[in-house]
Amino acid sequence: MWCGILERKKLSDKKILKKAVKVAKKNGFDNVEIKVEDRVVYLTGRVNLWEDFLKIGSLTGKIKGVRGVVNNVDYPGKKRRERKKGRNEKIGEADVVIIGAGVVGCFIARELSKYNLKIILLEKAEDVACGTTKANNAMVHTGIGEKMGTLKQKLCVKGHKMFDKISQELNIPYKKCGMLILTTKETLSNYKIPSFISNFICRFIIPFILIRRGKKLGIFMEKIGRKKLLEKEPNLTRDVISGVYSPTYGITCPYLLTIALAENAVENGVDLLLNTEVVGIDVENGRVKSVLTDRGFIKTNFIVNSAGLYADEIAEMAGVREYTIHPKKGSTIIFDKETGNYINHSITFLKFPRVEHYKGGGIMLTVDGNIQWGPTIVEVEDKEDTSVTAEEIEHILKYYSHLLPNFPKNKVIAYFAGVRASTFTEDFFIEASKKVKGFIHVAGIQSPGLAASPAIAEMVVRILKNEGLFMKRKKNFNPYGRQRIHFRELNIEEKKRLVEKNALYGRIVCRCEEVSEAEIVDAIHGKIPAFSVDAIKRRTRAGMGRCQGAFCLPRIVSIISRETGIPPEKIVKDGKDSNLFAGRAKCFLEEKND
Amino acid sequence: MIEKDIAVIGGGPAGMASALKASENADVIILERNEELGGILPQCIHDGFGNFIFNRSVTGPEYAQHFINEIEEKEVDVRTDTTVLSIDENKKIIASNPDGILEIKAKAIILAMGCRERTRNQILIPGTRPAGIYTAGTAQRLINVEALMPGKRVVILGSGDVGLIMARRFALEGAYVEGVYEIMPFPGGLIRNVVQCLEDYGIPLHLSHTVINISGRKRLDGVTVARVDEKLKPVKGSERFIPCDCLILAVGLIPENELSKKIGLDIDKRTLGVIVDEGMETSVPGIFACGNVVHVHDIVDDVTISAERAGEGALKYIRKGYAHNEEIRVIPGKNVRYVVPQILRRKDFDKITFYFRVVKEEKNVSIKISDENDVIFERRERVVTPSEMIKVEIHSSLIYERSAKQLRIDVIGDE
């Protein structure tokens, strides 16, 4: 069977417990109680600090053979989330209910839509791709940066190879721009070793190890000397020592991909329920029975838990929690397109000692022509903490700047943070629950989750089959996504024809990204309608340019209002509670007069 | 293909004034991306415009209307709702509007695209990205044109004129303006605006303060402000959280030069605008620039005056063609941040006006213009501040009768 446990040595629960107790003692965690069941470590008790909570989780997660860590250790100030109330009204029935419409959930939905099944995809937000999916570096990794033998590596290597086909079918941007993995004078600067030795390591040993690793995984890579590197990337630091070139490294647009997947899934019969939050799961006789949401319940025999950051809470609802998600934030800075030609490949460099479970980020190309620096990696307490701190901004601008010493760093146009849904075992957790039949875990999908997502979907289909879901291929499955028109990408003749057909293509609403009114109207009336300013932004790029919507926001608001009938003052930035306006002009004066 | 003598990109105050001047003797087209002419003026419903041009204070829409009327009278070819997509060095323009894609060939082009506002990203304010953060100009459009209130409890960062005017606007709308925060030790806008927009409404101005964090998940719930030291770095311990649902950013304007950069025009690192000579001609012959594309002005009257010169320059160009002398560079000297024009190279204007700003406020100063050897012009000023542009007009013969290679402008204090 294709499981996460494949590569892990099977230790007995007793042995794991012994090791866990030892490691806890050694690190002074006397108030933590440890239980092991089916190679999942359950931690309870109390520590003094959130950092200690993380530490004991990571320490036990590292023990060989551990499948998962459920960390219920308490610490002062630990926040508890209140669960919403459900509605006791049947709103549907399905063969499979997928929870979470990020890239993974949408991929699974689309994969399942190839079969004659009734599928419901649930999403608590008002749009797909609203969580981790929308805020990452868009890298389609090859798998070279992952720990050898992990499930995430295996699925990444496989998923990466599937991107050519999927991007063509769905008409989404995907570029194999290549990646340069470099060693520089910084690489070993933390060690006090003679420079000729560190030079030797950087020049020969590190590239050798990387290339050998690539060979094992079937990833073509080549060593590039300093001189050739500087030819390939003239703006690169003179401090570069050597590098490895990975030509198949890719970039995509994660939200356009996810929207296209969801639209294609819907096209092929999947029911997508937005604004629908799961609040409970009914289990009867050891088998899932229904999913309870804030809008009503859905009867089903199979649940796929692809709830990302909330996967642990969803599993808890079914009583099958086998992992705790500890969120790790990553912040990225985006630069003006004007700087887009500054490099020809994505660039990363190795720095030792390495931060655990972190590939180090880098200076990356995007499919839109901007350059991005980052991401960082920071443990956060709050799953929704997408703030970018002053320290992170400073760190990014400092850490990567030695790679491109003369880069115009004042051309920042935006920065954002996304949160990784990591487990303490720091690997994907994809398997059918043994305790509750019909519950499929798809958890711990952190980097390289985007690259792995097509392979994850295939794996989930296989698991469902094994679990007894009867699956019959549809004859009329339509694999093709519709062509989304991006006015800025067309040549003048194509533009002329388009404007002749639809005059609204001639009116440019977002001047920075050259987005026409027709594209915005199209997004509003899409298969998955975009009613918020950010939903339109994700589909069209309106507002993503250098003025960050200062010019187009009022115009987009009036277009949304005109097309949907929503009064302008009620229009939101990004879903519930994100109202753009406090009311109509003069409304406060009227309040006072009342 | 539309063939024109002169194409003007942008129908704001600069574009209109230059087009009017040029249309005295040429076939002119104005390309404007908004649905109406006027640029930013229609949303500036306060008064204070026109003191120099009309000798009285009028509102923005009135100021604009004056020029719109003249343009209608002169029957200038105006295309609104039209965005220029590209311009090449052969002066071929591609523009887009709902009627189709326009291809325009012009003998001369005048760039008058104006400027855009800096955002919270350009000044690297950390924090989240909730709804409720607007640049001052966007907020002004929302309130005055769209009739939408951006927020109820407002913090304003930046005391440039737009920030000050918006503080008053919010107060008039019944919103609570918590205060205006300015990172510099002096206000960014005109003194008259500090008095009329803040003091008259009891709105506090916090100098040497800035916003160091933005918080709120979906909608802004507050900002953290802090005092800054001489190096403009936040002072530890001075942080203060201010609950608010709206942050207005008036943190500077940047000349809008994306088209100019694509043509390959030379840009001044100090002004971030295109480099021009005394006839407002750029580094590509036949392409002229005026208004905030060249440098950010305080007063629209100055935009109009310099734009007329661009119109005149373009007229001279299409009549006589390329006629440049050897370049004289104009260098910002002591306490001068920038000077426009940056180069002098033509004898076809009798008078040259230098526009410049000082780096820091100073009292009782001498403004001196000198070449390699001598001071050729001197003027006394009681007070100079960075927020108020200085103008000096001299006869061009004063310069061209010498064989200077460069000029220097200094602002020198008494001691």
Tab-separated table of N, CA and C in Angstrom, chain A residues 193-283:
chain	number	residue	atom	x	y	z
A	193	ILE	N	36.839	27.362	9.542
A	193	ILE	CA	37.717	26.432	8.844
A	193	ILE	C	38.524	27.217	7.822
A	194	PRO	N	39.709	26.761	7.523
A	194	PRO	CA	40.541	27.497	6.563
A	194	PRO	C	39.810	27.652	5.229
A	195	SER	N	40.047	28.779	4.595
A	195	SER	CA	39.243	29.089	3.410
A	195	SER	C	39.486	28.097	2.268
A	196	PHE	N	40.705	27.543	2.191
A	196	PHE	CA	40.927	26.608	1.076
A	196	PHE	C	40.087	25.342	1.250
A	197	ILE	N	39.848	24.988	2.517
A	197	ILE	CA	39.013	23.803	2.756
A	197	ILE	C	37.543	24.120	2.431
A	198	SER	N	37.078	25.261	2.939
A	198	SER	CA	35.673	25.577	2.689
A	198	SER	C	35.446	25.800	1.189
A	199	ASN	N	36.428	26.371	0.529
A	199	ASN	CA	36.336	26.536	-0.912
A	199	ASN	C	36.212	25.196	-1.627
A	200	PHE	N	37.036	24.262	-1.163
A	200	PHE	CA	37.025	22.927	-1.765
A	200	PHE	C	35.656	22.264	-1.580
A	201	ILE	N	35.136	22.397	-0.354
A	201	ILE	CA	33.817	21.801	-0.071
A	201	ILE	C	32.755	22.433	-0.980
A	202	CYS	N	32.794	23.761	-1.065
A	202	CYS	CA	31.786	24.469	-1.850
A	202	CYS	C	31.927	24.192	-3.341
A	203	ARG	N	33.168	24.035	-3.765
A	203	ARG	CA	33.395	23.891	-5.203
A	203	ARG	C	33.139	22.480	-5.689
A	204	PHE	N	33.518	21.520	-4.872
A	204	PHE	CA	33.457	20.141	-5.368
A	204	PHE	C	32.469	19.252	-4.612
A	205	ILE	N	32.590	19.292	-3.285
A	205	ILE	CA	31.840	18.284	-2.520
A	205	ILE	C	30.332	18.524	-2.575
A	206	ILE	N	29.928	19.775	-2.317
A	206	ILE	CA	28.484	20.049	-2.281
A	206	ILE	C	27.823	19.790	-3.653
A	207	PRO	N	28.407	20.316	-4.747
A	207	PRO	CA	27.790	20.003	-6.049
A	207	PRO	C	27.751	18.506	-6.328
A	208	PHE	N	28.808	17.809	-5.930
A	208	PHE	CA	28.859	16.370	-6.151
A	208	PHE	C	27.700	15.666	-5.438
A	209	ILE	N	27.512	16.044	-4.177
A	209	ILE	CA	26.436	15.406	-3.395
A	209	ILE	C	25.071	15.687	-4.035
A	210	LEU	N	24.873	16.951	-4.435
A	210	LEU	CA	23.581	17.327	-5.036
A	210	LEU	C	23.320	16.549	-6.322
A	211	ILE	N	24.342	16.455	-7.152
A	211	ILE	CA	24.139	15.795	-8.441
A	211	ILE	C	23.905	14.297	-8.248
A	212	ARG	N	24.611	13.734	-7.279
A	212	ARG	CA	24.421	12.308	-7.012
A	212	ARG	C	22.993	12.051	-6.525
A	213	ARG	N	22.533	12.954	-5.668
A	213	ARG	CA	21.172	12.881	-5.165
A	213	ARG	C	20.167	12.959	-6.310
A	214	GLY	N	20.415	13.892	-7.217
A	214	GLY	CA	19.547	14.050	-8.379
A	214	GLY	C	19.478	12.769	-9.202
A	215	LYS	N	20.640	12.164	-9.377
A	215	LYS	CA	20.687	10.928	-10.163
A	215	LYS	C	19.802	9.860	-9.547
A	216	LYS	N	19.926	9.740	-8.222
A	216	LYS	CA	19.110	8.748	-7.507
A	216	LYS	C	17.629	8.986	-7.746
A	217	LEU	N	17.248	10.250	-7.821
A	217	LEU	CA	15.829	10.585	-7.946
A	217	LEU	C	15.396	10.716	-9.406
A	218	GLY	N	16.341	10.599	-10.308
A	218	GLY	CA	16.001	10.759	-11.722
A	218	GLY	C	15.785	12.202	-12.117
A	219	ILE	N	16.476	13.112	-11.421
A	219	ILE	CA	16.353	14.538	-11.753
A	219	ILE	C	17.661	14.980	-12.400
A	220	PHE	N	17.564	15.459	-13.624
A	220	PHE	CA	18.784	15.896	-14.305
A	220	PHE	C	19.271	17.218	-13.731
A	221	MET	N	20.564	17.243	-13.397
A	221	MET	CA	21.169	18.492	-12.937
A	221	MET	C	22.604	18.534	-13.421
A	222	GLU	N	23.137	19.740	-13.555
A	222	GLU	CA	24.534	19.801	-13.989
A	222	GLU	C	25.311	20.797	-13.133
A	223	LYS	N	26.577	20.503	-12.991
A	223	LYS	CA	27.448	21.382	-12.212
A	223	LYS	C	27.843	22.563	-13.095
A	224	ILE	N	27.868	23.732	-12.502
A	224	ILE	CA	28.275	24.910	-13.263
A	224	ILE	C	29.362	25.640	-12.491
A	225	GLY	N	30.428	25.933	-13.158
A	225	GLY	CA	31.539	26.636	-12.524
A	225	GLY	C	31.236	28.119	-12.391
A	226	ARG	N	32.098	28.771	-11.645
A	226	ARG	CA	31.906	30.175	-11.331
A	226	ARG	C	31.802	31.046	-12.597
A	227	LYS	N	32.727	30.791	-13.531
A	227	LYS	CA	32.780	31.631	-14.718
A	227	LYS	C	31.476	31.534	-15.528
A	228	LYS	N	31.037	30.320	-15.709
A	228	LYS	CA	29.819	30.070	-16.475
A	228	LYS	C	28.598	30.654	-15.747
A	229	LEU	N	28.633	30.548	-14.428
A	229	LEU	CA	27.530	31.106	-13.632
A	229	LEU	C	27.417	32.609	-13.867
A	230	LEU	N	28.557	33.258	-13.855
A	230	LEU	CA	28.546	34.709	-14.029
A	230	LEU	C	28.157	35.086	-15.461
A	231	GLU	N	28.385	34.188	-16.392
A	231	GLU	CA	27.898	34.433	-17.755
A	231	GLU	C	26.379	34.294	-17.808
A	232	LYS	N	25.887	33.254	-17.160
A	232	LYS	CA	24.442	32.997	-17.127
A	232	LYS	C	23.698	34.085	-16.360
A	233	GLU	N	24.310	34.539	-15.284
A	233	GLU	CA	23.697	35.545	-14.413
A	233	GLU	C	24.692	36.669	-14.152
A	234	PRO	N	24.774	37.629	-15.054
A	234	PRO	CA	25.804	38.672	-14.920
A	234	PRO	C	25.674	39.526	-13.650
A	235	ASN	N	24.494	39.566	-13.066
A	235	ASN	CA	24.328	40.408	-11.877
A	235	ASN	C	24.654	39.691	-10.575
A	236	LEU	N	25.057	38.438	-10.709
A	236	LEU	CA	25.329	37.618	-9.535
A	236	LEU	C	26.565	38.122	-8.790
A	237	THR	N	26.581	37.856	-7.501
A	237	THR	CA	27.720	38.261	-6.677
A	237	THR	C	29.024	37.613	-7.165
A	238	ARG	N	30.101	38.365	-7.054
A	238	ARG	CA	31.422	37.802	-7.398
A	238	ARG	C	31.855	36.795	-6.319
A	239	ASP	N	31.116	36.767	-5.215
A	239	ASP	CA	31.460	35.838	-4.137
A	239	ASP	C	30.944	34.422	-4.394
A	240	VAL	N	30.342	34.221	-5.547
A	240	VAL	CA	29.818	32.887	-5.826
A	240	VAL	C	30.990	31.932	-6.055
A	241	ILE	N	30.869	30.726	-5.546
A	241	ILE	CA	31.969	29.763	-5.699
A	241	ILE	C	31.633	28.742	-6.780
A	242	SER	N	30.457	28.156	-6.651
A	242	SER	CA	30.087	27.139	-7.619
A	242	SER	C	28.574	26.964	-7.586
A	243	GLY	N	28.074	26.106	-8.449
A	243	GLY	CA	26.633	25.922	-8.436
A	243	GLY	C	26.190	24.694	-9.185
A	244	VAL	N	24.937	24.366	-8.945
A	244	VAL	CA	24.330	23.260	-9.662
A	244	VAL	C	23.087	23.822	-10.350
A	245	TYR	N	22.918	23.484	-11.606
A	245	TYR	CA	21.780	23.988	-12.356
A	245	TYR	C	20.745	22.898	-12.513
A	246	SER	N	19.534	23.215	-12.107
A	246	SER	CA	18.437	22.272	-12.228
A	246	SER	C	17.447	22.831	-13.245
A	247	PRO	N	17.572	22.417	-14.517
A	247	PRO	CA	16.814	23.089	-15.580
A	247	PRO	C	15.312	22.847	-15.536
A	248	THR	N	14.870	21.808	-14.846
A	248	THR	CA	13.436	21.499	-14.886
A	248	THR	C	12.644	22.148	-13.755
A	249	TYR	N	13.338	22.872	-12.888
A	249	TYR	CA	12.635	23.557	-11.799
A	249	TYR	C	11.562	24.478	-12.383
A	250	GLY	N	10.369	24.436	-11.841
A	250	GLY	CA	9.292	25.196	-12.447
A	250	GLY	C	8.640	26.218	-11.521
A	251	ILE	N	7.891	27.108	-12.147
A	251	ILE	CA	7.048	28.038	-11.404
A	251	ILE	C	5.648	28.015	-12.021
A	252	THR	N	4.657	28.252	-11.184
A	252	THR	CA	3.292	28.304	-11.692
A	252	THR	C	2.559	29.415	-10.952
A	253	CYS	N	1.262	29.465	-11.101
A	253	CYS	CA	0.473	30.413	-10.319
A	253	CYS	C	-0.488	29.587	-9.477
A	254	PRO	N	-0.226	29.452	-8.178
A	254	PRO	CA	-1.003	28.506	-7.379
A	254	PRO	C	-2.496	28.809	-7.313
A	255	TYR	N	-2.859	30.094	-7.287
A	255	TYR	CA	-4.310	30.347	-7.200
A	255	TYR	C	-4.993	30.176	-8.542
A	256	LEU	N	-4.332	30.566	-9.633
A	256	LEU	CA	-4.959	30.306	-10.940
A	256	LEU	C	-5.094	28.803	-11.181
A	257	LEU	N	-4.074	28.057	-10.753
A	257	LEU	CA	-4.144	26.598	-10.867
A	257	LEU	C	-5.337	26.066	-10.084
A	258	THR	N	-5.463	26.520	-8.843
A	258	THR	CA	-6.521	26.002	-7.978
A	258	THR	C	-7.903	26.404	-8.477
A	259	ILE	N	-8.025	27.646	-8.927
A	259	ILE	CA	-9.311	28.084	-9.472
A	259	ILE	C	-9.651	27.239	-10.705
A	260	ALA	N	-8.657	27.000	-11.565
A	260	ALA	CA	-8.895	26.200	-12.768
A	260	ALA	C	-9.279	24.771	-12.403
A	261	LEU	N	-8.619	24.222	-11.389
A	261	LEU	CA	-8.955	22.867	-10.946
A	261	LEU	C	-10.390	22.799	-10.449
A	262	ALA	N	-10.735	23.788	-9.620
A	262	ALA	CA	-12.075	23.797	-9.043
A	262	ALA	C	-13.125	23.986	-10.135
A	263	GLU	N	-12.844	24.890	-11.053
A	263	GLU	CA	-13.797	25.127	-12.143
A	263	GLU	C	-13.968	23.867	-12.987
A	264	ASN	N	-12.837	23.196	-13.245
A	264	ASN	CA	-12.899	21.973	-14.047
A	264	ASN	C	-13.642	20.866	-13.298
A	265	ALA	N	-13.416	20.806	-11.996
A	265	ALA	CA	-14.124	19.814	-11.181
A	265	ALA	C	-15.624	20.084	-11.222
A	266	VAL	N	-15.992	21.362	-11.068
A	266	VAL	CA	-17.411	21.739	-11.103
A	266	VAL	C	-18.003	21.410	-12.480
A	267	GLU	N	-17.243	21.728	-13.514
A	267	GLU	CA	-17.625	21.403	-14.894
A	267	GLU	C	-17.954	19.917	-15.031
A	268	ASN	N	-17.177	19.109	-14.302
A	268	ASN	CA	-17.361	17.662	-14.386
A	268	ASN	C	-18.247	17.100	-13.268
A	269	GLY	N	-19.031	17.975	-12.665
A	269	GLY	CA	-20.080	17.482	-11.789
A	269	GLY	C	-19.861	17.605	-10.289
A	270	VAL	N	-18.710	18.110	-9.860
A	270	VAL	CA	-18.476	18.271	-8.425
A	270	VAL	C	-19.305	19.446	-7.906
A	271	ASP	N	-19.876	19.265	-6.713
A	271	ASP	CA	-20.578	20.384	-6.069
A	271	ASP	C	-19.612	21.098	-5.146
A	272	LEU	N	-19.384	22.356	-5.411
A	272	LEU	CA	-18.502	23.143	-4.547
A	272	LEU	C	-19.368	24.014	-3.653
A	273	LEU	N	-19.244	23.828	-2.341
A	273	LEU	CA	-20.001	24.670	-1.415
A	273	LEU	C	-19.038	25.615	-0.718
A	274	LEU	N	-19.091	26.886	-1.095
A	274	LEU	CA	-18.255	27.893	-0.449
A	274	LEU	C	-18.965	28.403	0.797
A	275	ASN	N	-18.247	29.176	1.607
A	275	ASN	CA	-18.829	29.732	2.842
A	275	ASN	C	-19.482	28.649	3.693
A	276	THR	N	-18.908	27.471	3.679
A	276	THR	CA	-19.488	26.361	4.421
A	276	THR	C	-18.416	25.749	5.314
A	277	GLU	N	-18.573	25.938	6.601
A	277	GLU	CA	-17.540	25.503	7.535
A	277	GLU	C	-17.958	24.200	8.209
A	278	VAL	N	-17.061	23.250	8.223
A	278	VAL	CA	-17.338	21.980	8.892
A	278	VAL	C	-17.222	22.175	10.393
A	279	VAL	N	-18.244	21.713	11.122
A	279	VAL	CA	-18.220	21.885	12.579
A	279	VAL	C	-18.298	20.545	13.316
A	280	GLY	N	-18.560	19.480	12.576
A	280	GLY	CA	-18.620	18.187	13.250
A	280	GLY	C	-18.657	17.051	12.248
A	281	ILE	N	-18.311	15.855	12.726
A	281	ILE	CA	-18.378	14.679	11.862
A	281	ILE	C	-19.078	13.565	12.641
A	282	ASP	N	-20.081	12.987	12.031
A	282	ASP	CA	-20.817	11.895	12.677
A	282	ASP	C	-20.207	10.561	12.305
A	283	VAL	N	-19.902	9.789	13.325
A	283	VAL	CA	-19.348	8.461	13.091
A	283	VAL	C	-20.306	7.455	13.707
